[in-house]
XYZ file of C-alpha atoms in Angstrom:
562
model
C -53.050 39.581 -72.158
C -51.968 38.996 -75.455
C -50.481 35.345 -75.946
C -47.731 34.588 -78.358
C -50.038 32.997 -80.988
C -52.197 35.896 -81.368
C -54.737 34.875 -79.074
C -56.266 36.855 -76.380
C -55.369 33.968 -73.515
C -58.878 34.440 -72.108
C -59.766 31.573 -69.577
C -55.936 31.212 -68.463
C -55.434 31.479 -64.840
C -53.117 34.752 -63.975
C -50.179 33.890 -61.832
C -49.839 35.889 -58.459
C -46.282 36.040 -56.876
C -46.445 35.356 -53.093
C -44.846 37.794 -50.565
C -41.582 36.562 -49.543
C -39.826 38.074 -46.208
C -36.045 38.746 -46.554
C -34.052 38.492 -43.320
C -31.073 40.411 -43.979
C -29.664 39.234 -40.274
C -30.297 36.017 -40.141
C -32.885 33.120 -41.205
C -36.459 32.533 -40.829
C -39.557 34.534 -40.733
C -38.729 38.108 -39.755
C -42.025 38.318 -37.657
C -44.154 35.680 -35.808
C -47.603 35.167 -38.133
C -50.998 36.068 -36.228
C -52.069 32.896 -36.266
C -49.071 31.014 -34.274
C -48.286 34.300 -32.135
C -49.758 32.773 -28.649
C -48.887 29.183 -29.604
C -45.928 27.567 -28.154
C -43.834 24.893 -30.168
C -43.410 22.706 -27.233
C -43.279 22.684 -23.495
C -39.495 23.070 -22.662
C -37.149 23.772 -19.688
C -33.541 25.073 -19.425
C -32.956 21.691 -18.141
C -33.707 19.639 -20.876
C -31.350 17.645 -22.232
C -30.667 18.257 -26.150
C -30.708 15.658 -28.348
C -30.071 15.172 -32.380
C -31.811 17.402 -34.803
C -32.321 14.405 -37.262
C -31.733 10.667 -36.823
C -31.965 8.845 -40.122
C -30.791 5.616 -38.566
C -33.649 4.764 -36.453
C -31.733 3.701 -33.471
C -32.151 6.558 -31.236
C -33.771 4.913 -28.707
C -32.089 1.864 -28.498
C -30.488 2.348 -24.736
C -33.812 2.199 -22.377
C -31.314 4.534 -19.936
C -31.757 7.449 -22.495
C -34.874 6.442 -23.969
C -36.866 9.924 -22.821
C -33.619 12.074 -23.521
C -35.501 13.862 -26.189
C -38.557 14.393 -24.549
C -39.472 17.415 -22.528
C -39.412 17.126 -18.483
C -42.912 18.709 -18.788
C -44.415 15.328 -20.847
C -43.870 13.557 -23.615
C -45.168 15.806 -26.207
C -48.516 13.902 -27.042
C -50.450 16.859 -27.141
C -48.466 17.787 -30.408
C -48.782 14.109 -31.632
C -50.409 13.811 -35.235
C -53.584 11.466 -35.529
C -55.232 10.862 -38.846
C -58.688 11.294 -38.742
C -59.777 8.011 -40.559
C -57.847 5.649 -38.132
C -59.655 2.998 -36.863
C -59.011 1.847 -33.205
C -60.265 -1.680 -34.207
C -57.485 -2.382 -36.424
C -55.666 -5.611 -35.473
C -52.335 -6.893 -36.649
C -53.363 -10.546 -38.481
C -50.052 -12.730 -38.130
C -50.291 -16.647 -37.057
C -46.491 -17.187 -36.973
C -45.347 -18.379 -33.512
C -43.302 -15.879 -31.627
C -40.092 -17.607 -30.393
C -39.275 -17.028 -26.696
C -35.514 -16.522 -25.545
C -33.735 -19.520 -23.944
C -34.305 -18.133 -20.484
C -38.232 -18.362 -20.826
C -38.490 -21.895 -22.818
C -39.331 -23.616 -19.405
C -35.858 -25.217 -18.808
C -37.286 -25.246 -14.698
C -40.592 -26.557 -15.519
C -39.556 -30.057 -14.319
C -38.238 -28.931 -11.272
C -41.782 -27.200 -11.115
C -43.872 -30.286 -11.294
C -41.550 -32.223 -8.772
C -42.272 -29.475 -6.652
C -45.848 -29.788 -6.904
C -47.623 -30.793 -3.663
C -45.179 -30.009 -1.294
C -45.434 -27.779 1.626
C -48.864 -26.544 0.408
C -50.632 -27.346 3.853
C -50.453 -23.947 5.012
C -53.593 -23.186 2.759
C -51.410 -20.381 0.791
C -53.477 -18.964 -1.786
C -52.423 -17.315 -5.410
C -50.697 -20.393 -6.546
C -47.567 -19.637 -3.787
C -46.014 -22.841 -2.425
C -44.315 -22.983 1.120
C -41.002 -23.996 1.597
C -40.087 -27.569 2.826
C -38.429 -27.946 6.639
C -35.277 -28.533 4.831
C -35.205 -25.714 2.697
C -36.006 -23.602 5.587
C -33.387 -25.005 8.082
C -31.017 -24.720 5.281
C -31.828 -21.035 4.805
C -31.744 -20.227 8.754
C -28.569 -21.867 8.952
C -26.764 -19.821 6.227
C -27.893 -16.575 7.484
C -26.787 -17.315 11.078
C -23.456 -18.432 9.443
C -23.155 -15.137 7.494
C -24.107 -13.258 10.749
C -21.591 -15.120 12.917
C -18.947 -14.607 10.123
C -19.799 -10.837 9.978
C -19.355 -10.426 13.745
C -16.198 -12.298 14.140
C -14.382 -10.617 11.134
C -12.261 -7.759 12.747
C -13.403 -4.508 11.463
C -10.884 -2.396 9.701
C -9.729 0.623 11.889
C -8.737 3.965 10.484
C -5.026 4.255 11.414
C -3.339 7.288 13.203
C -0.488 9.392 11.643
C 2.767 8.729 13.385
C 2.794 12.500 14.146
C 0.060 15.223 14.423
C 0.134 17.638 11.792
C 0.050 20.797 13.081
C -1.771 24.041 11.709
C 1.237 26.259 10.977
C 2.592 23.179 8.755
C 2.733 24.241 5.337
C 2.393 21.550 2.797
C 4.682 21.365 -0.266
C 3.800 18.526 -2.014
C 1.858 15.412 -2.214
C 3.239 12.100 -3.817
C 0.900 9.306 -4.421
C 2.268 5.995 -4.759
C 1.355 5.148 -8.380
C 3.254 8.396 -9.619
C 6.223 7.609 -7.341
C 6.441 3.765 -8.866
C 6.998 5.365 -12.135
C 10.064 7.479 -11.241
C 13.719 5.490 -12.654
C 17.116 6.649 -11.809
C 18.950 4.167 -13.620
C 22.824 3.461 -13.760
C 23.959 4.321 -10.475
C 27.006 2.641 -9.638
C 27.901 0.703 -6.285
C 28.677 2.904 -3.236
C 32.197 3.792 -2.413
C 33.837 2.819 1.036
C 34.614 6.219 2.833
C 35.071 4.995 6.111
C 34.868 1.857 7.949
C 34.461 0.862 11.868
C 33.480 -1.931 14.251
C 34.091 -5.532 14.464
C 32.369 -8.777 13.307
C 31.951 -12.246 14.848
C 31.517 -15.217 12.878
C 28.456 -17.033 11.603
C 27.787 -20.166 13.153
C 27.200 -22.441 10.362
C 25.538 -25.350 12.623
C 22.287 -23.027 12.285
C 22.191 -24.189 8.956
C 21.504 -27.436 10.093
C 18.276 -26.233 12.263
C 14.778 -27.862 11.099
C 11.447 -28.161 12.533
C 12.718 -31.874 14.177
C 15.834 -30.562 15.453
C 14.393 -26.854 16.728
C 16.427 -24.764 19.066
C 15.151 -22.339 21.423
C 15.616 -18.513 21.114
C 18.126 -17.393 24.141
C 18.256 -14.201 25.599
C 21.876 -12.535 24.589
C 22.239 -9.567 26.737
C 24.048 -6.965 24.304
C 23.350 -3.660 23.564
C 22.079 -2.041 20.221
C 22.784 1.472 19.592
C 20.251 3.014 17.058
C 21.753 6.668 16.454
C 20.042 8.966 13.976
C 21.861 10.948 11.291
C 23.090 14.157 13.030
C 23.946 12.565 16.176
C 26.641 10.726 14.298
C 30.188 11.806 14.890
C 31.416 10.534 11.668
C 28.721 11.982 9.663
C 29.482 15.331 11.142
C 32.988 14.507 10.449
C 32.066 13.804 6.660
C 30.237 16.518 6.047
C 32.838 18.670 5.903
C 34.646 17.050 3.249
C 31.958 14.481 1.557
C 28.976 14.692 -0.164
C 25.921 16.977 0.435
C 22.818 14.548 1.228
C 23.476 12.663 4.760
C 21.477 9.593 5.891
C 21.261 5.963 7.796
C 20.605 2.865 5.755
C 17.261 2.604 7.972
C 15.917 6.080 6.800
C 16.833 5.536 3.386
C 15.671 2.063 2.910
C 12.412 3.198 4.220
C 12.004 6.096 1.910
C 12.984 4.002 -0.991
C 10.615 1.368 -0.004
C 7.755 3.620 0.740
C 5.397 2.701 -1.969
C 5.341 -1.026 -0.353
C 4.263 0.702 2.956
C 0.766 0.579 4.793
C 1.527 1.973 8.119
C 2.657 5.602 8.826
C 5.973 7.243 9.359
C 7.771 10.396 9.341
C 11.422 11.448 8.548
C 12.735 14.877 9.394
C 14.908 16.563 6.990
C 17.218 19.679 7.526
C 18.260 22.099 4.919
C 21.544 23.456 5.748
C 22.640 26.020 2.371
C 23.478 22.893 -0.186
C 23.240 20.150 2.553
C 20.527 17.901 3.465
C 20.302 16.071 6.629
C 17.852 13.339 6.996
C 16.745 12.235 10.539
C 14.444 10.325 12.698
C 12.567 11.798 15.465
C 13.464 11.070 19.091
C 11.223 9.245 21.022
C 9.435 7.482 18.005
C 9.057 3.730 17.098
C 10.691 4.209 13.803
C 13.393 1.456 14.331
C 10.546 -1.200 15.342
C 9.924 -3.874 12.539
C 6.405 -4.214 11.870
C 4.372 -7.383 11.552
C 1.573 -8.299 8.929
C 1.480 -4.567 7.654
C 0.741 -5.673 3.894
C -1.546 -8.895 4.896
C -5.168 -8.756 3.578
C -6.087 -8.499 7.416
C -3.768 -6.996 9.157
C -3.448 -7.030 13.123
C -5.860 -4.629 14.992
C -5.263 -2.654 17.978
C -8.084 -3.671 20.336
C -6.092 -2.642 23.506
C -5.802 -5.654 25.569
C -4.431 -8.381 23.530
C -0.610 -9.270 22.799
C -1.263 -9.253 19.393
C -1.885 -5.662 18.385
C 0.326 -4.098 15.990
C 2.354 -2.205 18.648
C 3.096 -5.365 20.437
C 3.587 -7.453 17.704
C 6.316 -4.872 16.906
C 8.312 -5.043 19.863
C 8.067 -8.865 19.865
C 9.613 -8.882 16.184
C 12.323 -6.460 16.871
C 13.579 -8.192 19.705
C 13.298 -11.512 17.967
C 15.342 -10.195 15.433
C 17.984 -8.583 17.893
C 18.436 -11.958 19.793
C 18.598 -14.182 16.937
C 21.380 -11.980 14.844
C 23.543 -12.403 17.964
C 22.649 -16.176 18.639
C 23.932 -17.711 15.483
C 27.239 -16.326 16.177
C 29.940 -18.224 17.516
C 30.819 -16.171 20.542
C 33.275 -16.392 23.227
C 36.759 -14.737 24.398
C 38.336 -17.344 22.160
C 36.777 -17.217 19.242
C 37.899 -15.195 16.345
C 36.320 -11.594 15.333
C 36.994 -9.724 12.074
C 37.910 -5.795 12.990
C 37.919 -2.889 10.402
C 40.811 -0.177 11.173
C 38.462 1.779 13.210
C 36.789 1.334 16.385
C 32.825 1.210 17.022
C 32.121 4.990 17.340
C 28.983 4.542 19.874
C 31.038 2.952 22.861
C 31.621 5.259 25.336
C 34.329 4.575 28.282
C 31.268 4.055 30.697
C 29.709 1.628 28.664
C 28.004 -1.187 30.692
C 27.726 -4.457 29.156
C 28.482 -5.912 25.860
C 28.142 -4.321 22.238
C 26.277 -6.561 19.968
C 28.393 -7.519 16.716
C 27.911 -4.802 14.164
C 30.400 -3.022 11.566
C 29.430 0.308 9.648
C 30.282 1.050 6.490
C 30.141 4.698 5.487
C 29.428 4.705 1.581
C 28.822 7.537 -0.702
C 26.848 7.533 -4.100
C 27.341 9.943 -6.968
C 23.180 10.704 -8.057
C 24.361 13.092 -10.903
C 23.500 17.088 -10.755
C 26.034 17.407 -8.068
C 24.236 15.531 -5.367
C 26.280 13.035 -3.711
C 24.645 10.818 -1.119
C 26.666 9.696 2.128
C 25.163 6.728 4.267
C 26.021 4.750 7.279
C 25.229 1.024 6.537
C 25.708 -2.308 8.654
C 26.817 -5.734 8.556
C 25.946 -8.000 11.304
C 28.632 -11.052 10.737
C 30.981 -12.297 8.575
C 31.534 -15.979 7.128
C 34.197 -18.008 5.600
C 33.082 -19.454 2.196
C 34.105 -22.831 1.020
C 36.576 -21.557 -1.221
C 38.116 -19.342 1.540
C 36.780 -16.045 0.701
C 35.455 -13.830 3.558
C 31.743 -12.653 3.329
C 29.720 -9.938 5.060
C 26.499 -11.339 6.016
C 23.094 -9.412 6.743
C 20.948 -11.454 9.287
C 17.296 -11.162 10.021
C 14.177 -12.947 11.758
C 10.935 -13.765 10.390
C 8.702 -14.537 13.226
C 5.456 -16.766 13.009
C 3.047 -15.531 15.999
C -0.118 -17.002 14.574
C -0.554 -19.855 12.204
C -4.284 -18.793 11.849
C -2.999 -15.150 10.555
C -0.992 -16.587 8.037
C -3.927 -18.132 5.517
C -3.309 -21.565 6.873
C 0.648 -21.845 6.230
C 1.719 -23.523 9.423
C 5.529 -23.413 9.711
C 5.900 -26.491 11.717
C 4.058 -28.439 8.897
C 5.686 -26.966 5.433
C 8.842 -25.495 6.496
C 10.839 -28.668 5.802
C 8.882 -29.716 2.591
C 7.347 -26.464 1.568
C 9.569 -23.635 2.298
C 8.853 -21.637 -0.440
C 5.341 -21.503 0.320
C 6.292 -20.138 3.656
C 8.394 -17.299 1.870
C 5.749 -16.496 -0.649
C 3.496 -15.945 2.299
C 5.640 -13.822 4.360
C 6.434 -11.983 0.987
C 2.460 -11.298 0.829
C 2.286 -10.289 4.492
C 5.695 -8.286 4.803
C 6.793 -7.204 1.429
C 7.546 -3.808 2.901
C 9.877 -5.000 5.558
C 11.363 -7.900 3.403
C 12.100 -5.056 0.515
C 13.915 -2.970 3.416
C 15.729 -5.612 4.827
C 17.176 -6.617 1.125
C 17.736 -2.517 0.125
C 19.959 -2.346 3.089
C 21.671 -5.591 2.534
C 22.316 -4.145 -0.869
C 23.475 -0.523 0.064
C 26.097 -1.902 2.491
C 27.395 -4.755 0.146
C 26.614 -7.658 1.962
C 27.559 -10.953 0.164
C 24.834 -12.880 1.570
C 21.433 -11.950 3.472
C 20.514 -14.903 5.970
C 16.809 -15.400 7.095
C 15.956 -17.295 10.445
C 12.175 -18.420 11.221
C 11.402 -18.177 14.364
C 7.985 -19.090 16.236
C 6.390 -19.278 19.076
C 6.436 -21.825 21.500
C 2.862 -21.638 22.272
C 0.702 -19.583 20.369
C -0.394 -17.656 23.345
C 2.573 -17.052 24.709
C 4.632 -14.401 23.395
C 7.787 -14.619 25.405
C 9.211 -17.895 24.564
C 10.209 -18.657 20.827
C 12.327 -21.359 18.724
C 14.282 -21.359 15.799
C 12.722 -23.667 13.045
C 15.086 -23.292 10.212
C 17.361 -20.771 8.324
C 17.654 -19.900 4.644
C 20.001 -17.551 2.778
C 19.797 -15.397 -0.640
C 22.166 -12.909 -2.348
C 20.893 -9.791 -2.292
C 20.730 -9.016 -5.905
C 18.765 -12.581 -6.656
C 16.561 -11.803 -3.713
C 15.582 -8.435 -4.918
C 14.786 -9.631 -8.687
C 12.605 -12.363 -6.637
C 10.582 -9.951 -4.553
C 10.568 -7.633 -7.811
C 12.474 -5.076 -6.028
C 13.481 -2.169 -8.537
C 16.621 -0.543 -7.529
C 16.282 2.349 -10.337
C 12.851 2.787 -8.987
C 14.191 3.028 -5.400
C 16.827 5.639 -6.332
C 14.452 7.626 -8.524
C 11.965 8.425 -5.454
C 14.764 9.337 -3.444
C 16.319 11.862 -5.967
C 12.628 12.981 -6.370
C 12.534 13.924 -2.516
C 15.946 15.626 -2.766
C 15.181 17.642 -5.968
C 11.798 19.027 -4.050
C 13.868 19.996 -0.870
C 16.960 21.629 -2.451
C 14.243 23.951 -4.356
C 13.297 25.410 -1.017
C 14.909 28.174 1.087
C 16.785 26.738 4.228
C 14.740 25.439 6.956
C 13.194 22.217 8.673
C 11.099 19.825 6.291
C 9.040 16.819 7.123
C 7.963 13.714 5.223
C 5.211 11.594 6.288
C 3.552 8.428 4.925
C -0.420 9.089 5.020
C -2.045 6.396 7.334
C -4.861 5.627 5.720
C -3.969 6.934 1.987
C -1.129 5.658 -0.531
C 0.722 8.686 -0.578
C 3.397 10.486 1.147
C 3.438 14.511 1.749
C 6.278 17.047 2.012
C 5.675 19.548 5.223
C 7.823 22.854 5.552
C 7.726 22.853 9.282
C 9.339 25.727 12.208
C 12.621 25.393 12.851
C 12.088 24.727 16.666
C 9.501 21.782 16.087
C 10.198 18.479 17.914
C 12.880 20.277 19.976
C 11.161 20.965 23.258
C 10.302 18.276 25.904
C 6.884 19.413 26.743
C 3.879 18.879 24.630
C 5.669 18.331 21.195
C 4.869 14.742 21.727
C 1.826 12.782 22.563
C 1.684 10.068 24.695
C 1.117 7.520 21.910
C 4.467 8.563 20.230
C 6.752 7.811 23.027
C 9.126 5.188 21.969
C 9.664 2.138 24.292
C 12.977 2.079 26.392
C 14.744 -0.625 27.694
C 12.643 -0.951 30.733
C 9.643 -1.524 28.879
C 11.029 -4.518 26.730
C 12.540 -5.809 29.979
C 8.783 -5.808 31.495
C 7.383 -7.545 27.965
C 10.147 -9.997 27.447
C 12.384 -11.015 30.203
C 14.621 -12.555 28.058
C 15.264 -9.541 26.151
C 18.460 -7.395 25.674
C 19.114 -3.924 25.811
C 18.926 -0.661 23.490
C 20.588 2.615 23.499
C 19.393 5.190 21.692
C 21.447 8.306 21.477
């Protein structure tokens, strides 16, 4: 080899180019070198968690929970760890700086430990353990007994039963949970327009406005007949269905649907679709018309089977307290004036025995848009002459106290006169659904005032005798804003259900509130469901009749179901 300077280049090493493997279809070597052919790179499994290829921050193992996420499940890979040959095992870090302990290790409790020295060591405990003193042992024992007693005395939450047994041939169309329903809204719904008015009303007795705890009045037996007629059995609705609207319902059913997101107990409503018309009905032989008690309480009444404070017995008691109170506070008598609508009560038959309760029916319609016109039967309980001489319609309802201990310590006889707001706030917590439904009914009917009565048991263990402790009245719109009742949301819930059923074929459907979950379900049911008197209804779904109420409450009135 001749160099550029003319020398032969002897003694200069020669450069030999290495063999380069060219992989035209990928990257890396084309074949495994012989010396590494049978050596695995790292024990691994398909279940190993993939980590980072490279971490330049040095904080890969900050979380102790995932400290081993880069390691194989067969080991930590120590067999492949690198060790330098000259490392000495005797190497130590020389540092005389005192380590700063965290606050919880700086001896904050050493004083207590010094004070405990010499106490309770008579038992000869070994290993530096100290025996507890007699006082500490006694307190610990009392605490355990108290917790055990509290856990035994606290009622166990029972799984509620559905209002109707779901059959295998029912088809679930839709499940609507309460959070989703609570976001619905149908604004700009105008007030209802009267289509037909009937019945007659008695005047409210203003002396009951002066009733208080010190001048309480006993609740009397007012033997009058109350009609609870469902939608399709109403002759006025049948007549109006030919000329007015395409969705028909009663105010009780309508309020139940509108306030469904506040309900805890199970209920159901039957819907029949005939062409472009919908009829909302309650089933026969049900407890749909009974008022719930403490439904939304933290600890609702439990069904132990023998107590008169079971949910069903309390519902019976509350319903007929409400009936009797609504009639007792009126100016009754043959010489007392009455306000009469143009048409008579359509549910009074010629062979009616007994006096009918003061009630007036207003059949009203609302335009919900999209061709949906709702017709509903609404009710008034009484009328009153305002100070300016105007006639005002009233909705009268009764709140009842059945056990002061169950009311979170708010005893009406102690706080009703001086702290009525606290009593009402407690009722709003325990009976949010019932109060919301009453308010919706008053708004739908166009009542000028909604009057509440506070009725309590004479004795806490006697559910047959009651006293009136006071009254209170509100304007329905003001009370609705006070209890956060949004009518736009209420109309939105109804419109959602109407639209769902309108999309289905003609037939029969059922809406049911799930007994243990915050949701309602829409079922497609056979047309002959609930029509037979055989085994279609279970024993616990039979509604109480007048004789049942008469046995439970000797002062009660009659109820007629059509």
